[in-house]
Amino acid sequence: METEGRVVMSDQKLTGADIVLKALRDQGVELIFGYPGGAVLPIYDALFKQNDLRHILVRHEQAAVHAAEGYARSTGKVGCVLVTSGPGATNAVTGLTDALMDSIPIVCLTGQVPTHLIGNDAFQEADTTGITRPCTKHNYLVKDVRNLARVIHEGFYVARSGRPGPVVIDIPKDVQFAEGPYVGPHEIRHKSYRPQVKPELAKVEEAIELIANAKRPIFYTGGGVVNSGPLASKLLTQFVHMTGYPCTNTLMGLGAFPASDPLFLGMLGMHGTYEANLAMHGCDVMICIGARFDDRVTGKISEFAPGSKKIHVDIDPSSINKNVAVDLAIIGDAGHVLEDMIRIWKARQKRPDQAALKAWWAQIELWRKRDCLRYQKTDRIIKPQYAIERLRDAIRGIDHYITTEVGQHQMWAAQFLPFEQPNRWLTSGGLGTMGYGLPAAIGCQLAHPESLVVDVAGEASIMMNIQEMSTAVQYRTPVKVFILNNQYMGMVRQWQELLHGSRYSESYSEALPDFVKLAEAFGAVGLRASKVSEVDDVIAEMIRVKQPVIVDMCVDPKENCFPMIPGGRAHNDILLGPSDTTEDATPEEGMVLV
Amino acid sequence: MPNDLNAKIEKHTIAVVVDNEPGVLARVIGLFSGRGYNIESLTVSEVDPVQRLSRITIVTSGTRMVIEQIKAQLDRLVPIHKVRDLSDDEKPCIERELALVKVVGTGEKRIEALRLADIFKARVVDATLTSFVFEITGTGDELNEFAGLMSQLGMIETSRTGIVAIGRGPGGF
C-alpha cells in the first residue's frame, strides 16, 4: 500500500485502516495516544506496518485523552487518541469532557463493532456517538468507508477551528477492513461550519473609545488568548503596555500575559489575588478577552463588578451574555481582535486618562500591599506554599512546563508559579479532573523531550491515574511528579472546615502507599522530603535525575488555600487567611454552590 | 439567569436548517435537555432532498437572555446551517399545526360534532356509523379550542403534528 509522495487518485483503493493512518499523516499527526482492543485491531495492524506515526500505549483510556490534551495544550496542535469500542470509548469520556470544558483540540478515534452488529448489544458494544454527543464538540459514526477520509479531515478541521474542542470519530470494524477511495485534506470544505474569526470593525472601534475613556480599567483575559496562538499573547502584552492598564488572567489564561510584568495582578477568582479581585470589583471598564465569566471567576453574579461597562471578546457567540450581561460583545479570535484594537488605538492616537490611571494604580498598590499570598513561614513543618516557592526558584532559568492535578496544590501552583509564556501551564480548569496532571505531563514531555515537565500533584489526585507511571517509564519520559502530600483531599477538607463544621467526611487519605517505594516498583525514582531542611535537596535531585520521579513532599496537613472567596460571595468578601474565617463565611444560598 | 430574575418569560418560535444526517435531532434535543431549556413544540422534516437539508421548528420559552443563549447554542452545533428567530420579525410569523381528532358517538352528539367541524373547517378523513376522524389545520390555539369542544362530544384520541412556521413577506430564511 505504497502511496506516499504521490497524488492519490480517487480510483485507488485503500483499506479503511490505511485510510485512517494516511489521513492522520496528512493532518500532521506525529503521536497517537491509545490502547488497543478487538474493534480497532485492523488499525493497530496497519500501525505495526509503518514507522511515521508513533503510538504511545497508555494504561487507561482516560489517560490517553489527557496525554493528548497535554500534547495539544503545549504545542497548539491537535491531539490524537485511538481507543477501542465499548469500555475503551466510555473510559475516554472523562478526558473528552475535560477537553470540551477547556477548549482543547482533540480527535479521538474509537473502534466500533461491525455495522451489522450495531444495536444488537454485541460484545464491547456501546452507543459511542450517543454517549459522547454531549461531551464532544462534534462526533461521527462512519458507516461507509467511502466517507472515512472526508470525515477524518472534517474532524480535524472542526477540532481546531473556532473555539477548539474534542471530536470523536467512531469507526466500525468492518469499515476498517473495507476498501475505499482516499481524499486529501485540501479537497474537503465543510458544508456548514465556518466560525467567525475576524471581528466587526465598528464594534472594535466602539471598544477602543470605551477603553480609552476608562478611569478604572482592567484587562481580564483567559484561555482564548492562549488558544489563539503565541502571537495573541504577544499582542495582548503589547496592547496592555500601550494602555498601561492592569491585567489579570484566569486559571486557563495564565502565561498569556507575563507574570513578572508590573502590570500583572495575578490570577483572579475564587483563589485569585486580593488585588485582582478587588480591581475587578472596583473597575469601571472591564476588557474581557477569551474568558467566559465562569462562576469561579465571578462569585456572586449580582454583585460582580457593579456599575462597570463590560467588553467581551470571544470566538464563541454562546459565551456572550451567558452568565453576565455585557455592554459590548465582539465575536472573533482573540489574536485578530487584539490586532485590530492595537491598529485603531494607534490610528486614533489614543491616550489613557493619566490622572485617573495614576489614582487607580495607587489604589491597586494599596491592595497589593496586603500581600495576600503571605503564609506563616516556619522551620517546623513544610508548608505547601513553601515547597512550591522552592520549586519555583529551582526551575527558574530552566525551560519548563507545569501540569497539575486538581485541588489545593493546583491553586497554590497557580498562585505561586510565574508563567511568562503561554502553553506552559496545563491544568484541568473547567471540569476539574483529578488525575489529569500525570498523563498530561507525559503528553507534554513527548512533545518537548528536552524540557523539564513537572506535575504538581496532591496525594489523592495522583492516585486517580497513578498507573501512567508505567507509561512514563516505558517511553522514558522523565516527568516529575511533585506531590504535596497533606494526607487529605485538601480542598474537600478546606470546604468541610469552612462550611460543614469541620466534619471531615471521607476526606482523609487513609492507607496511602509509600510513594517512594511505589515509584521504585514502577521502575522510576522516588524521593521524599519530610523536613524543611530536605526540601531544596530533594528538588535539586528531582531535576538532576533524567528519569521519571515521584517526589513525596510531606507538607502541613492543616494548611488551607487563601485568598478565598467563599461560594455565593462577592469579590470584595474575599478571605485572606485563617483569621478571616468567620462562622458565616458562606451564606445559605452559597452553600449549594460547589 | 441570576442577572434578570424579574425578566419577562417570552415565547419564541425558532427555525433551524440542519444537515439531514443521523444524530442531528438528538443533538438539538440533547442541547435543550442538557442545558435545561424548555421545548413546547418541536417538528422536523427534510425540506431539501438535493442538499439533504432538514428544517426544525422549535417553540420555546424563556427570558430574553435565555432565548438569545438558546439561539447561540444552536448556532454553534456543527451540522446547523442557519438559525432564525421567527418571533423577532416585525410581523408575527405564520404558524400552523395539524391535528387528527377521533370522535366516537351517535345521535345528537354526532351531529353536533359534524356541525362544529364544519365551523372550524375540519375535514372528515374517516367515518363509520359510530365515529369520525377529523383533520384540522390552524394555529395551536384554534386546535386547542376545537379539541376542547370535541372532548365534550366523545373525542377519544387526538394526534398533533406540532407547530411549523414561516416568516411573512418576500424575505426568505
PDB file of N, CA and C in Angstrom, chain A residues 387-417:
ATOM      1  N   ALA A 387       7.050  24.790  49.681  1.00  0.00           N
ATOM      2  CA  ALA A 387       7.551  23.789  48.730  1.00  0.00           C
ATOM      3  C   ALA A 387       7.422  24.303  47.296  1.00  0.00           C
ATOM      4  N   ILE A 388       6.286  24.931  46.991  1.00  0.00           N
ATOM      5  CA  ILE A 388       6.077  25.465  45.634  1.00  0.00           C
ATOM      6  C   ILE A 388       7.047  26.619  45.366  1.00  0.00           C
ATOM      7  N   GLU A 389       7.257  27.452  46.381  1.00  0.00           N
ATOM      8  CA  GLU A 389       8.191  28.566  46.195  1.00  0.00           C
ATOM      9  C   GLU A 389       9.605  28.061  45.921  1.00  0.00           C
ATOM     10  N   ARG A 390      10.003  27.004  46.642  1.00  0.00           N
ATOM     11  CA  ARG A 390      11.344  26.452  46.418  1.00  0.00           C
ATOM     12  C   ARG A 390      11.429  25.820  45.033  1.00  0.00           C
ATOM     13  N   LEU A 391      10.334  25.168  44.623  1.00  0.00           N
ATOM     14  CA  LEU A 391      10.287  24.606  43.267  1.00  0.00           C
ATOM     15  C   LEU A 391      10.430  25.736  42.246  1.00  0.00           C
ATOM     16  N   ARG A 392       9.703  26.810  42.486  1.00  0.00           N
ATOM     17  CA  ARG A 392       9.745  27.963  41.586  1.00  0.00           C
ATOM     18  C   ARG A 392      11.181  28.471  41.427  1.00  0.00           C
ATOM     19  N   ASP A 393      11.862  28.623  42.550  1.00  0.00           N
ATOM     20  CA  ASP A 393      13.219  29.160  42.480  1.00  0.00           C
ATOM     21  C   ASP A 393      14.174  28.182  41.806  1.00  0.00           C
ATOM     22  N   ALA A 394      13.932  26.884  42.021  1.00  0.00           N
ATOM     23  CA  ALA A 394      14.843  25.880  41.449  1.00  0.00           C
ATOM     24  C   ALA A 394      14.699  25.758  39.938  1.00  0.00           C
ATOM     25  N   ILE A 395      13.487  25.979  39.418  1.00  0.00           N
ATOM     26  CA  ILE A 395      13.296  25.788  37.971  1.00  0.00           C
ATOM     27  C   ILE A 395      13.413  27.093  37.196  1.00  0.00           C
ATOM     28  N   ARG A 396      13.643  28.172  37.894  1.00  0.00           N
ATOM     29  CA  ARG A 396      13.839  29.454  37.212  1.00  0.00           C
ATOM     30  C   ARG A 396      15.063  29.326  36.297  1.00  0.00           C
ATOM     31  N   GLY A 397      14.905  29.710  35.060  1.00  0.00           N
ATOM     32  CA  GLY A 397      16.023  29.597  34.131  1.00  0.00           C
ATOM     33  C   GLY A 397      16.082  28.270  33.400  1.00  0.00           C
ATOM     34  N   ILE A 398      15.323  27.281  33.864  1.00  0.00           N
ATOM     35  CA  ILE A 398      15.257  26.006  33.140  1.00  0.00           C
ATOM     36  C   ILE A 398      13.989  26.038  32.292  1.00  0.00           C
ATOM     37  N   ASP A 399      14.097  25.583  31.045  1.00  0.00           N
ATOM     38  CA  ASP A 399      12.938  25.537  30.169  1.00  0.00           C
ATOM     39  C   ASP A 399      11.949  24.518  30.742  1.00  0.00           C
ATOM     40  N   HIS A 400      10.786  24.980  31.182  1.00  0.00           N
ATOM     41  CA  HIS A 400       9.902  24.047  31.880  1.00  0.00           C
ATOM     42  C   HIS A 400       8.423  24.215  31.538  1.00  0.00           C
ATOM     43  N   TYR A 401       7.696  23.142  31.790  1.00  0.00           N
ATOM     44  CA  TYR A 401       6.240  23.101  31.661  1.00  0.00           C
ATOM     45  C   TYR A 401       5.676  22.568  32.976  1.00  0.00           C
ATOM     46  N   ILE A 402       4.530  23.100  33.376  1.00  0.00           N
ATOM     47  CA  ILE A 402       3.905  22.642  34.620  1.00  0.00           C
ATOM     48  C   ILE A 402       2.515  22.085  34.309  1.00  0.00           C
ATOM     49  N   THR A 403       2.248  20.886  34.815  1.00  0.00           N
ATOM     50  CA  THR A 403       0.877  20.386  34.795  1.00  0.00           C
ATOM     51  C   THR A 403       0.431  20.261  36.239  1.00  0.00           C
ATOM     52  N   THR A 404      -0.860  20.093  36.448  1.00  0.00           N
ATOM     53  CA  THR A 404      -1.336  19.889  37.821  1.00  0.00           C
ATOM     54  C   THR A 404      -2.455  18.862  37.830  1.00  0.00           C
ATOM     55  N   GLU A 405      -2.706  18.365  39.010  1.00  0.00           N
ATOM     56  CA  GLU A 405      -3.934  17.623  39.259  1.00  0.00           C
ATOM     57  C   GLU A 405      -4.976  18.669  39.693  1.00  0.00           C
ATOM     58  N   VAL A 406      -5.912  18.290  40.531  1.00  0.00           N
ATOM     59  CA  VAL A 406      -6.945  19.251  40.906  1.00  0.00           C
ATOM     60  C   VAL A 406      -7.106  19.319  42.418  1.00  0.00           C
ATOM     61  N   GLY A 407      -7.098  20.527  42.939  1.00  0.00           N
ATOM     62  CA  GLY A 407      -7.292  20.724  44.374  1.00  0.00           C
ATOM     63  C   GLY A 407      -6.436  21.862  44.882  1.00  0.00           C
ATOM     64  N   GLN A 408      -6.134  21.824  46.171  1.00  0.00           N
ATOM     65  CA  GLN A 408      -5.350  22.896  46.791  1.00  0.00           C
ATOM     66  C   GLN A 408      -4.014  23.097  46.089  1.00  0.00           C
ATOM     67  N   HIS A 409      -3.315  21.969  45.819  1.00  0.00           N
ATOM     68  CA  HIS A 409      -1.988  22.073  45.196  1.00  0.00           C
ATOM     69  C   HIS A 409      -2.061  22.819  43.870  1.00  0.00           C
ATOM     70  N   GLN A 410      -3.173  22.607  43.155  1.00  0.00           N
ATOM     71  CA  GLN A 410      -3.371  23.257  41.851  1.00  0.00           C
ATOM     72  C   GLN A 410      -3.477  24.773  42.031  1.00  0.00           C
ATOM     73  N   MET A 411      -4.209  25.163  43.064  1.00  0.00           N
ATOM     74  CA  MET A 411      -4.386  26.596  43.310  1.00  0.00           C
ATOM     75  C   MET A 411      -3.072  27.226  43.784  1.00  0.00           C
ATOM     76  N   TRP A 412      -2.343  26.497  44.648  1.00  0.00           N
ATOM     77  CA  TRP A 412      -1.049  27.033  45.086  1.00  0.00           C
ATOM     78  C   TRP A 412      -0.085  27.166  43.908  1.00  0.00           C
ATOM     79  N   ALA A 413      -0.110  26.172  43.032  1.00  0.00           N
ATOM     80  CA  ALA A 413       0.759  26.258  41.846  1.00  0.00           C
ATOM     81  C   ALA A 413       0.370  27.471  41.010  1.00  0.00           C
ATOM     82  N   ALA A 414      -0.947  27.674  40.835  1.00  0.00           N
ATOM     83  CA  ALA A 414      -1.417  28.809  40.034  1.00  0.00           C
ATOM     84  C   ALA A 414      -1.026  30.132  40.688  1.00  0.00           C
ATOM     85  N   GLN A 415      -1.038  30.161  42.025  1.00  0.00           N
ATOM     86  CA  GLN A 415      -0.731  31.405  42.729  1.00  0.00           C
ATOM     87  C   GLN A 415       0.766  31.707  42.759  1.00  0.00           C
ATOM     88  N   PHE A 416       1.570  30.648  42.956  1.00  0.00           N
ATOM     89  CA  PHE A 416       2.984  30.886  43.267  1.00  0.00           C
ATOM     90  C   PHE A 416       3.941  30.686  42.091  1.00  0.00           C
ATOM     91  N   LEU A 417       3.506  29.963  41.056  1.00  0.00           N
ATOM     92  CA  LEU A 417       4.434  29.747  39.948  1.00  0.00           C
ATOM     93  C   LEU A 417       4.209  30.826  38.893  1.00  0.00           C
TER      94      LEU A 417
END
